[in-house]
Amino acid sequence: MKSAPSANVAKCLKQTILAIGFSILLGSLSLCALAHEGHVDKDALLACAEKTLKESCQYSKETEKNRVKVYSGYCQKISHNKICVRTQPIKIVMLEPLAN
């Protein structure tokens, strides 16, 4: 008869440990989600400043010498911002040097 109470205590302890572990996991996942909200590309925002949602958009970033990356997509609302979300592959454009 003495084994029954210790079995209940062990079961209760196991459930408590699982509940604590689950709570820690959920807490860390919510922190990861908050960390991703802060980064917003200014060029992507400017590309949709004068456009409506779902309208096509495009912006570019200069990378290395004579190279520009062109991002194309559609204006969408993310985290209270209207932003150009890329839906097409990034195009790399080679610029010609200016002739004198």
PDB file of N, CA and C in Angstrom:
ATOM      1  N   MET A   1       0.812  -1.190   0.000  1.00  0.00           N
ATOM      2  CA  MET A   1       0.000   0.000   0.000  1.00  0.00           C
ATOM      3  C   MET A   1       0.860   1.260   0.000  1.00  0.00           C
ATOM      4  N   LYS A   2       2.074   1.163   0.504  1.00  0.00           N
ATOM      5  CA  LYS A   2       2.929   2.331   0.563  1.00  0.00           C
ATOM      6  C   LYS A   2       3.422   2.752  -0.810  1.00  0.00           C
ATOM      7  N   SER A   3       3.408   1.857  -1.799  1.00  0.00           N
ATOM      8  CA  SER A   3       3.916   2.183  -3.134  1.00  0.00           C
ATOM      9  C   SER A   3       2.964   3.106  -3.902  1.00  0.00           C
ATOM     10  N   ALA A   4       1.697   3.071  -3.586  1.00  0.00           N
ATOM     11  CA  ALA A   4       0.723   3.904  -4.296  1.00  0.00           C
ATOM     12  C   ALA A   4       0.974   5.401  -4.110  1.00  0.00           C
ATOM     13  N   PRO A   5       1.176   5.913  -2.888  1.00  0.00           N
ATOM     14  CA  PRO A   5       1.432   7.344  -2.730  1.00  0.00           C
ATOM     15  C   PRO A   5       2.724   7.785  -3.417  1.00  0.00           C
ATOM     16  N   SER A   6       3.790   6.990  -3.352  1.00  0.00           N
ATOM     17  CA  SER A   6       5.045   7.384  -3.992  1.00  0.00           C
ATOM     18  C   SER A   6       4.901   7.371  -5.521  1.00  0.00           C
ATOM     19  N   ALA A   7       4.090   6.503  -6.066  1.00  0.00           N
ATOM     20  CA  ALA A   7       3.839   6.476  -7.500  1.00  0.00           C
ATOM     21  C   ALA A   7       3.085   7.735  -7.920  1.00  0.00           C
ATOM     22  N   ASN A   8       2.135   8.171  -7.090  1.00  0.00           N
ATOM     23  CA  ASN A   8       1.389   9.402  -7.384  1.00  0.00           C
ATOM     24  C   ASN A   8       2.297  10.624  -7.315  1.00  0.00           C
ATOM     25  N   VAL A   9       3.194  10.641  -6.328  1.00  0.00           N
ATOM     26  CA  VAL A   9       4.137  11.757  -6.196  1.00  0.00           C
ATOM     27  C   VAL A   9       5.061  11.800  -7.414  1.00  0.00           C
ATOM     28  N   ALA A  10       5.554  10.652  -7.849  1.00  0.00           N
ATOM     29  CA  ALA A  10       6.439  10.589  -9.010  1.00  0.00           C
ATOM     30  C   ALA A  10       5.707  11.056 -10.269  1.00  0.00           C
ATOM     31  N   LYS A  11       4.465  10.640 -10.428  1.00  0.00           N
ATOM     32  CA  LYS A  11       3.669  11.048 -11.585  1.00  0.00           C
ATOM     33  C   LYS A  11       3.430  12.556 -11.570  1.00  0.00           C
ATOM     34  N   CYS A  12       3.112  13.100 -10.402  1.00  0.00           N
ATOM     35  CA  CYS A  12       2.868  14.540 -10.257  1.00  0.00           C
ATOM     36  C   CYS A  12       4.146  15.328 -10.542  1.00  0.00           C
ATOM     37  N   LEU A  13       5.287  14.828 -10.043  1.00  0.00           N
ATOM     38  CA  LEU A  13       6.571  15.487 -10.276  1.00  0.00           C
ATOM     39  C   LEU A  13       6.920  15.488 -11.764  1.00  0.00           C
ATOM     40  N   LYS A  14       6.678  14.382 -12.434  1.00  0.00           N
ATOM     41  CA  LYS A  14       6.956  14.275 -13.868  1.00  0.00           C
ATOM     42  C   LYS A  14       6.095  15.277 -14.647  1.00  0.00           C
ATOM     43  N   GLN A  15       4.825  15.388 -14.326  1.00  0.00           N
ATOM     44  CA  GLN A  15       3.928  16.318 -14.993  1.00  0.00           C
ATOM     45  C   GLN A  15       4.351  17.771 -14.749  1.00  0.00           C
ATOM     46  N   THR A  16       4.813  18.049 -13.531  1.00  0.00           N
ATOM     47  CA  THR A  16       5.264  19.400 -13.199  1.00  0.00           C
ATOM     48  C   THR A  16       6.508  19.764 -14.009  1.00  0.00           C
ATOM     49  N   ILE A  17       7.447  18.847 -14.094  1.00  0.00           N
ATOM     50  CA  ILE A  17       8.677  19.089 -14.862  1.00  0.00           C
ATOM     51  C   ILE A  17       8.349  19.300 -16.339  1.00  0.00           C
ATOM     52  N   LEU A  18       7.443  18.497 -16.883  1.00  0.00           N
ATOM     53  CA  LEU A  18       7.033  18.672 -18.281  1.00  0.00           C
ATOM     54  C   LEU A  18       6.356  20.022 -18.498  1.00  0.00           C
ATOM     55  N   ALA A  19       5.526  20.441 -17.562  1.00  0.00           N
ATOM     56  CA  ALA A  19       4.827  21.729 -17.681  1.00  0.00           C
ATOM     57  C   ALA A  19       5.821  22.888 -17.640  1.00  0.00           C
ATOM     58  N   ILE A  20       6.819  22.805 -16.759  1.00  0.00           N
ATOM     59  CA  ILE A  20       7.836  23.854 -16.676  1.00  0.00           C
ATOM     60  C   ILE A  20       8.646  23.906 -17.970  1.00  0.00           C
ATOM     61  N   GLY A  21       9.044  22.755 -18.482  1.00  0.00           N
ATOM     62  CA  GLY A  21       9.805  22.696 -19.739  1.00  0.00           C
ATOM     63  C   GLY A  21       9.015  23.273 -20.900  1.00  0.00           C
ATOM     64  N   PHE A  22       7.735  22.953 -20.958  1.00  0.00           N
ATOM     65  CA  PHE A  22       6.871  23.471 -22.019  1.00  0.00           C
ATOM     66  C   PHE A  22       6.735  24.988 -21.915  1.00  0.00           C
ATOM     67  N   SER A  23       6.611  25.493 -20.689  1.00  0.00           N
ATOM     68  CA  SER A  23       6.504  26.947 -20.476  1.00  0.00           C
ATOM     69  C   SER A  23       7.775  27.668 -20.921  1.00  0.00           C
ATOM     70  N   ILE A  24       8.918  27.091 -20.610  1.00  0.00           N
ATOM     71  CA  ILE A  24      10.197  27.689 -21.029  1.00  0.00           C
ATOM     72  C   ILE A  24      10.297  27.695 -22.549  1.00  0.00           C
ATOM     73  N   LEU A  25       9.897  26.607 -23.187  1.00  0.00           N
ATOM     74  CA  LEU A  25       9.937  26.528 -24.648  1.00  0.00           C
ATOM     75  C   LEU A  25       9.042  27.586 -25.283  1.00  0.00           C
ATOM     76  N   LEU A  26       7.827  27.729 -24.793  1.00  0.00           N
ATOM     77  CA  LEU A  26       6.913  28.735 -25.340  1.00  0.00           C
ATOM     78  C   LEU A  26       7.444  30.143 -25.124  1.00  0.00           C
ATOM     79  N   GLY A  27       8.022  30.399 -23.976  1.00  0.00           N
ATOM     80  CA  GLY A  27       8.587  31.717 -23.685  1.00  0.00           C
ATOM     81  C   GLY A  27       9.728  32.056 -24.610  1.00  0.00           C
ATOM     82  N   SER A  28      10.603  31.102 -24.903  1.00  0.00           N
ATOM     83  CA  SER A  28      11.737  31.376 -25.789  1.00  0.00           C
ATOM     84  C   SER A  28      11.276  31.559 -27.228  1.00  0.00           C
ATOM     85  N   LEU A  29      10.243  30.855 -27.646  1.00  0.00           N
ATOM     86  CA  LEU A  29       9.728  31.036 -29.004  1.00  0.00           C
ATOM     87  C   LEU A  29       9.118  32.417 -29.184  1.00  0.00           C
ATOM     88  N   SER A  30       8.432  32.921 -28.181  1.00  0.00           N
ATOM     89  CA  SER A  30       7.827  34.243 -28.308  1.00  0.00           C
ATOM     90  C   SER A  30       8.899  35.321 -28.346  1.00  0.00           C
ATOM     91  N   LEU A  31      10.009  35.144 -27.650  1.00  0.00           N
ATOM     92  CA  LEU A  31      11.114  36.103 -27.713  1.00  0.00           C
ATOM     93  C   LEU A  31      11.738  36.114 -29.098  1.00  0.00           C
ATOM     94  N   CYS A  32      11.851  34.951 -29.744  1.00  0.00           N
ATOM     95  CA  CYS A  32      12.399  34.889 -31.101  1.00  0.00           C
ATOM     96  C   CYS A  32      11.497  35.640 -32.072  1.00  0.00           C
ATOM     97  N   ALA A  33      10.205  35.521 -31.917  1.00  0.00           N
ATOM     98  CA  ALA A  33       9.273  36.223 -32.802  1.00  0.00           C
ATOM     99  C   ALA A  33       9.399  37.726 -32.640  1.00  0.00           C
ATOM    100  N   LEU A  34       9.577  38.212 -31.432  1.00  0.00           N
ATOM    101  CA  LEU A  34       9.726  39.641 -31.194  1.00  0.00           C
ATOM    102  C   LEU A  34      11.038  40.169 -31.766  1.00  0.00           C
ATOM    103  N   ALA A  35      12.067  39.365 -31.767  1.00  0.00           N
ATOM    104  CA  ALA A  35      13.369  39.802 -32.269  1.00  0.00           C
ATOM    105  C   ALA A  35      13.323  40.077 -33.768  1.00  0.00           C
ATOM    106  N   HIS A  36      12.435  39.431 -34.508  1.00  0.00           N
ATOM    107  CA  HIS A  36      12.368  39.609 -35.944  1.00  0.00           C
ATOM    108  C   HIS A  36      11.530  40.814 -36.368  1.00  0.00           C
ATOM    109  N   GLU A  37      10.829  41.445 -35.462  1.00  0.00           N
ATOM    110  CA  GLU A  37       9.977  42.566 -35.825  1.00  0.00           C
ATOM    111  C   GLU A  37      10.747  43.858 -36.072  1.00  0.00           C
ATOM    112  N   GLY A  38      11.948  43.990 -35.546  1.00  0.00           N
ATOM    113  CA  GLY A  38      12.664  45.253 -35.594  1.00  0.00           C
ATOM    114  C   GLY A  38      13.310  45.592 -36.919  1.00  0.00           C
ATOM    115  N   HIS A  39      13.673  44.623 -37.737  1.00  0.00           N
ATOM    116  CA  HIS A  39      14.418  44.884 -38.957  1.00  0.00           C
ATOM    117  C   HIS A  39      13.486  45.198 -40.121  1.00  0.00           C
ATOM    118  N   VAL A  40      13.572  46.420 -40.635  1.00  0.00           N
ATOM    119  CA  VAL A  40      12.786  46.821 -41.795  1.00  0.00           C
ATOM    120  C   VAL A  40      13.723  47.528 -42.769  1.00  0.00           C
ATOM    121  N   ASP A  41      13.737  47.072 -44.014  1.00  0.00           N
ATOM    122  CA  ASP A  41      14.589  47.670 -45.040  1.00  0.00           C
ATOM    123  C   ASP A  41      13.959  48.976 -45.515  1.00  0.00           C
ATOM    124  N   LYS A  42      14.693  50.075 -45.380  1.00  0.00           N
ATOM    125  CA  LYS A  42      14.158  51.389 -45.759  1.00  0.00           C
ATOM    126  C   LYS A  42      13.838  51.469 -47.242  1.00  0.00           C
ATOM    127  N   ASP A  43      14.656  50.860 -48.083  1.00  0.00           N
ATOM    128  CA  ASP A  43      14.392  50.881 -49.528  1.00  0.00           C
ATOM    129  C   ASP A  43      13.108  50.132 -49.873  1.00  0.00           C
ATOM    130  N   ALA A  44      12.847  49.031 -49.164  1.00  0.00           N
ATOM    131  CA  ALA A  44      11.618  48.266 -49.385  1.00  0.00           C
ATOM    132  C   ALA A  44      10.396  49.070 -48.957  1.00  0.00           C
ATOM    133  N   LEU A  45      10.544  49.867 -47.899  1.00  0.00           N
ATOM    134  CA  LEU A  45       9.449  50.741 -47.459  1.00  0.00           C
ATOM    135  C   LEU A  45       9.201  51.852 -48.477  1.00  0.00           C
ATOM    136  N   LEU A  46      10.275  52.484 -48.938  1.00  0.00           N
ATOM    137  CA  LEU A  46      10.144  53.592 -49.899  1.00  0.00           C
ATOM    138  C   LEU A  46       9.546  53.124 -51.225  1.00  0.00           C
ATOM    139  N   ALA A  47       9.811  51.882 -51.606  1.00  0.00           N
ATOM    140  CA  ALA A  47       9.286  51.357 -52.873  1.00  0.00           C
ATOM    141  C   ALA A  47       7.758  51.314 -52.876  1.00  0.00           C
ATOM    142  N   CYS A  48       7.138  51.250 -51.705  1.00  0.00           N
ATOM    143  CA  CYS A  48       5.675  51.165 -51.615  1.00  0.00           C
ATOM    144  C   CYS A  48       5.043  52.413 -51.022  1.00  0.00           C
ATOM    145  N   ALA A  49       5.828  53.446 -50.805  1.00  0.00           N
ATOM    146  CA  ALA A  49       5.307  54.653 -50.157  1.00  0.00           C
ATOM    147  C   ALA A  49       4.129  55.262 -50.912  1.00  0.00           C
ATOM    148  N   GLU A  50       4.193  55.282 -52.210  1.00  0.00           N
ATOM    149  CA  GLU A  50       3.134  55.896 -53.020  1.00  0.00           C
ATOM    150  C   GLU A  50       2.280  54.864 -53.751  1.00  0.00           C
ATOM    151  N   LYS A  51       2.355  53.612 -53.337  1.00  0.00           N
ATOM    152  CA  LYS A  51       1.622  52.542 -54.022  1.00  0.00           C
ATOM    153  C   LYS A  51       0.567  51.941 -53.099  1.00  0.00           C
ATOM    154  N   THR A  52      -0.360  51.205 -53.699  1.00  0.00           N
ATOM    155  CA  THR A  52      -1.411  50.527 -52.932  1.00  0.00           C
ATOM    156  C   THR A  52      -0.988  49.098 -52.632  1.00  0.00           C
ATOM    157  N   LEU A  53      -1.671  48.468 -51.686  1.00  0.00           N
ATOM    158  CA  LEU A  53      -1.391  47.073 -51.387  1.00  0.00           C
ATOM    159  C   LEU A  53      -1.620  46.207 -52.619  1.00  0.00           C
ATOM    160  N   LYS A  54      -0.792  45.209 -52.788  1.00  0.00           N
ATOM    161  CA  LYS A  54      -0.828  44.248 -53.893  1.00  0.00           C
ATOM    162  C   LYS A  54      -0.378  44.843 -55.222  1.00  0.00           C
ATOM    163  N   GLU A  55       0.077  46.098 -55.226  1.00  0.00           N
ATOM    164  CA  GLU A  55       0.617  46.696 -56.443  1.00  0.00           C
ATOM    165  C   GLU A  55       2.071  46.238 -56.595  1.00  0.00           C
ATOM    166  N   SER A  56       2.506  46.034 -57.842  1.00  0.00           N
ATOM    167  CA  SER A  56       3.889  45.587 -58.050  1.00  0.00           C
ATOM    168  C   SER A  56       4.868  46.679 -57.633  1.00  0.00           C
ATOM    169  N   CYS A  57       6.039  46.249 -57.158  1.00  0.00           N
ATOM    170  CA  CYS A  57       7.049  47.193 -56.680  1.00  0.00           C
ATOM    171  C   CYS A  57       8.437  46.658 -57.025  1.00  0.00           C
ATOM    172  N   GLN A  58       9.414  47.554 -56.933  1.00  0.00           N
ATOM    173  CA  GLN A  58      10.784  47.188 -57.251  1.00  0.00           C
ATOM    174  C   GLN A  58      11.727  48.177 -56.577  1.00  0.00           C
ATOM    175  N   TYR A  59      12.840  47.686 -56.069  1.00  0.00           N
ATOM    176  CA  TYR A  59      13.887  48.550 -55.522  1.00  0.00           C
ATOM    177  C   TYR A  59      15.233  47.884 -55.751  1.00  0.00           C
ATOM    178  N   SER A  60      16.289  48.659 -55.648  1.00  0.00           N
ATOM    179  CA  SER A  60      17.611  48.118 -55.936  1.00  0.00           C
ATOM    180  C   SER A  60      18.615  48.485 -54.857  1.00  0.00           C
ATOM    181  N   LYS A  61      19.675  47.690 -54.795  1.00  0.00           N
ATOM    182  CA  LYS A  61      20.772  47.899 -53.849  1.00  0.00           C
ATOM    183  C   LYS A  61      22.087  47.751 -54.615  1.00  0.00           C
ATOM    184  N   GLU A  62      22.939  48.745 -54.465  1.00  0.00           N
ATOM    185  CA  GLU A  62      24.258  48.665 -55.084  1.00  0.00           C
ATOM    186  C   GLU A  62      25.111  47.748 -54.223  1.00  0.00           C
ATOM    187  N   THR A  63      25.801  46.789 -54.845  1.00  0.00           N
ATOM    188  CA  THR A  63      26.614  45.845 -54.077  1.00  0.00           C
ATOM    189  C   THR A  63      28.094  46.111 -54.337  1.00  0.00           C
ATOM    190  N   GLU A  64      28.679  45.352 -55.200  1.00  0.00           N
ATOM    191  CA  GLU A  64      30.100  45.507 -55.493  1.00  0.00           C
ATOM    192  C   GLU A  64      30.286  46.471 -56.659  1.00  0.00           C
ATOM    193  N   LYS A  65      31.514  46.605 -57.114  1.00  0.00           N
ATOM    194  CA  LYS A  65      31.795  47.491 -58.244  1.00  0.00           C
ATOM    195  C   LYS A  65      30.947  47.119 -59.451  1.00  0.00           C
ATOM    196  N   ASN A  66      30.247  48.106 -59.978  1.00  0.00           N
ATOM    197  CA  ASN A  66      29.448  47.963 -61.202  1.00  0.00           C
ATOM    198  C   ASN A  66      28.355  46.896 -61.106  1.00  0.00           C
ATOM    199  N   ARG A  67      27.890  46.565 -59.915  1.00  0.00           N
ATOM    200  CA  ARG A  67      26.820  45.579 -59.751  1.00  0.00           C
ATOM    201  C   ARG A  67      25.685  46.176 -58.924  1.00  0.00           C
ATOM    202  N   VAL A  68      24.460  45.863 -59.350  1.00  0.00           N
ATOM    203  CA  VAL A  68      23.271  46.286 -58.621  1.00  0.00           C
ATOM    204  C   VAL A  68      22.345  45.082 -58.509  1.00  0.00           C
ATOM    205  N   LYS A  69      21.802  44.862 -57.299  1.00  0.00           N
ATOM    206  CA  LYS A  69      20.798  43.813 -57.109  1.00  0.00           C
ATOM    207  C   LYS A  69      19.430  44.471 -57.187  1.00  0.00           C
ATOM    208  N   VAL A  70      18.544  43.906 -58.010  1.00  0.00           N
ATOM    209  CA  VAL A  70      17.204  44.441 -58.199  1.00  0.00           C
ATOM    210  C   VAL A  70      16.204  43.459 -57.580  1.00  0.00           C
ATOM    211  N   TYR A  71      15.401  43.977 -56.652  1.00  0.00           N
ATOM    212  CA  TYR A  71      14.397  43.186 -55.948  1.00  0.00           C
ATOM    213  C   TYR A  71      13.014  43.572 -56.480  1.00  0.00           C
ATOM    214  N   SER A  72      12.217  42.583 -56.893  1.00  0.00           N
ATOM    215  CA  SER A  72      10.885  42.829 -57.439  1.00  0.00           C
ATOM    216  C   SER A  72       9.854  42.006 -56.682  1.00  0.00           C
ATOM    217  N   GLY A  73       8.688  42.605 -56.468  1.00  0.00           N
ATOM    218  CA  GLY A  73       7.631  41.887 -55.758  1.00  0.00           C
ATOM    219  C   GLY A  73       6.347  42.682 -55.732  1.00  0.00           C
ATOM    220  N   TYR A  74       5.625  42.595 -54.611  1.00  0.00           N
ATOM    221  CA  TYR A  74       4.339  43.268 -54.454  1.00  0.00           C
ATOM    222  C   TYR A  74       4.289  43.946 -53.083  1.00  0.00           C
ATOM    223  N   CYS A  75       3.584  45.056 -53.009  1.00  0.00           N
ATOM    224  CA  CYS A  75       3.425  45.787 -51.745  1.00  0.00           C
ATOM    225  C   CYS A  75       2.483  45.009 -50.829  1.00  0.00           C
ATOM    226  N   GLN A  76       2.950  44.762 -49.617  1.00  0.00           N
ATOM    227  CA  GLN A  76       2.152  44.058 -48.626  1.00  0.00           C
ATOM    228  C   GLN A  76       2.296  44.762 -47.286  1.00  0.00           C
ATOM    229  N   LYS A  77       1.365  44.511 -46.387  1.00  0.00           N
ATOM    230  CA  LYS A  77       1.417  45.118 -45.055  1.00  0.00           C
ATOM    231  C   LYS A  77       1.978  44.090 -44.082  1.00  0.00           C
ATOM    232  N   ILE A  78       3.106  44.448 -43.468  1.00  0.00           N
ATOM    233  CA  ILE A  78       3.757  43.581 -42.497  1.00  0.00           C
ATOM    234  C   ILE A  78       4.139  44.428 -41.294  1.00  0.00           C
ATOM    235  N   SER A  79       3.748  43.999 -40.128  1.00  0.00           N
ATOM    236  CA  SER A  79       4.068  44.715 -38.878  1.00  0.00           C
ATOM    237  C   SER A  79       3.729  46.196 -38.972  1.00  0.00           C
ATOM    238  N   HIS A  80       2.562  46.513 -39.420  1.00  0.00           N
ATOM    239  CA  HIS A  80       2.055  47.890 -39.517  1.00  0.00           C
ATOM    240  C   HIS A  80       2.803  48.732 -40.551  1.00  0.00           C
ATOM    241  N   ASN A  81       3.577  48.101 -41.424  1.00  0.00           N
ATOM    242  CA  ASN A  81       4.304  48.822 -42.466  1.00  0.00           C
ATOM    243  C   ASN A  81       3.895  48.307 -43.835  1.00  0.00           C
ATOM    244  N   LYS A  82       3.750  49.203 -44.785  1.00  0.00           N
ATOM    245  CA  LYS A  82       3.542  48.804 -46.178  1.00  0.00           C
ATOM    246  C   LYS A  82       4.940  48.659 -46.776  1.00  0.00           C
ATOM    247  N   ILE A  83       5.267  47.459 -47.247  1.00  0.00           N
ATOM    248  CA  ILE A  83       6.633  47.151 -47.656  1.00  0.00           C
ATOM    249  C   ILE A  83       6.634  46.309 -48.923  1.00  0.00           C
ATOM    250  N   CYS A  84       7.676  46.461 -49.732  1.00  0.00           N
ATOM    251  CA  CYS A  84       7.830  45.676 -50.951  1.00  0.00           C
ATOM    252  C   CYS A  84       8.389  44.307 -50.575  1.00  0.00           C
ATOM    253  N   VAL A  85       7.590  43.266 -50.779  1.00  0.00           N
ATOM    254  CA  VAL A  85       7.992  41.903 -50.454  1.00  0.00           C
ATOM    255  C   VAL A  85       8.386  41.204 -51.750  1.00  0.00           C
ATOM    256  N   ARG A  86       9.623  40.706 -51.770  1.00  0.00           N
ATOM    257  CA  ARG A  86      10.155  40.084 -52.988  1.00  0.00           C
ATOM    258  C   ARG A  86       9.418  38.780 -53.287  1.00  0.00           C
ATOM    259  N   THR A  87       8.935  38.657 -54.527  1.00  0.00           N
ATOM    260  CA  THR A  87       8.266  37.429 -54.971  1.00  0.00           C
ATOM    261  C   THR A  87       8.932  36.857 -56.208  1.00  0.00           C
ATOM    262  N   GLN A  88       9.966  37.527 -56.684  1.00  0.00           N
ATOM    263  CA  GLN A  88      10.680  37.082 -57.874  1.00  0.00           C
ATOM    264  C   GLN A  88      12.158  36.933 -57.533  1.00  0.00           C
ATOM    265  N   PRO A  89      12.892  36.146 -58.313  1.00  0.00           N
ATOM    266  CA  PRO A  89      14.327  35.999 -58.039  1.00  0.00           C
ATOM    267  C   PRO A  89      15.049  37.349 -58.113  1.00  0.00           C
ATOM    268  N   ILE A  90      16.101  37.489 -57.333  1.00  0.00           N
ATOM    269  CA  ILE A  90      16.903  38.710 -57.348  1.00  0.00           C
ATOM    270  C   ILE A  90      17.673  38.764 -58.666  1.00  0.00           C
ATOM    271  N   LYS A  91      17.590  39.915 -59.327  1.00  0.00           N
ATOM    272  CA  LYS A  91      18.317  40.105 -60.588  1.00  0.00           C
ATOM    273  C   LYS A  91      19.591  40.888 -60.294  1.00  0.00           C
ATOM    274  N   ILE A  92      20.692  40.453 -60.877  1.00  0.00           N
ATOM    275  CA  ILE A  92      21.952  41.174 -60.733  1.00  0.00           C
ATOM    276  C   ILE A  92      22.241  41.855 -62.056  1.00  0.00           C
ATOM    277  N   VAL A  93      22.377  43.174 -61.998  1.00  0.00           N
ATOM    278  CA  VAL A  93      22.599  43.984 -63.194  1.00  0.00           C
ATOM    279  C   VAL A  93      24.032  44.496 -63.159  1.00  0.00           C
ATOM    280  N   MET A  94      24.743  44.293 -64.246  1.00  0.00           N
ATOM    281  CA  MET A  94      26.101  44.824 -64.384  1.00  0.00           C
ATOM    282  C   MET A  94      26.011  46.196 -65.020  1.00  0.00           C
ATOM    283  N   LEU A  95      26.581  47.199 -64.381  1.00  0.00           N
ATOM    284  CA  LEU A  95      26.575  48.545 -64.898  1.00  0.00           C
ATOM    285  C   LEU A  95      27.802  48.796 -65.761  1.00  0.00           C
ATOM    286  N   GLU A  96      27.599  49.504 -66.835  1.00  0.00           N
ATOM    287  CA  GLU A  96      28.723  49.869 -67.711  1.00  0.00           C
ATOM    288  C   GLU A  96      29.433  51.075 -67.127  1.00  0.00           C
ATOM    289  N   PRO A  97      30.756  51.135 -67.227  1.00  0.00           N
ATOM    290  CA  PRO A  97      31.458  52.323 -66.758  1.00  0.00           C
ATOM    291  C   PRO A  97      31.074  53.548 -67.596  1.00  0.00           C
ATOM    292  N   LEU A  98      31.059  54.701 -66.964  1.00  0.00           N
ATOM    293  CA  LEU A  98      30.734  55.938 -67.670  1.00  0.00           C
ATOM    294  C   LEU A  98      31.848  56.307 -68.648  1.00  0.00           C
ATOM    295  N   ALA A  99      31.447  56.643 -69.870  1.00  0.00           N
ATOM    296  CA  ALA A  99      32.423  57.054 -70.878  1.00  0.00           C
ATOM    297  C   ALA A  99      32.731  58.538 -70.689  1.00  0.00           C
ATOM    298  N   ASN A 100      33.992  58.899 -70.845  1.00  0.00           N
ATOM    299  CA  ASN A 100      34.385  60.308 -70.711  1.00  0.00           C
ATOM    300  C   ASN A 100      34.339  61.023 -72.013  1.00  0.00           C
TER     301      ASN A 100
END
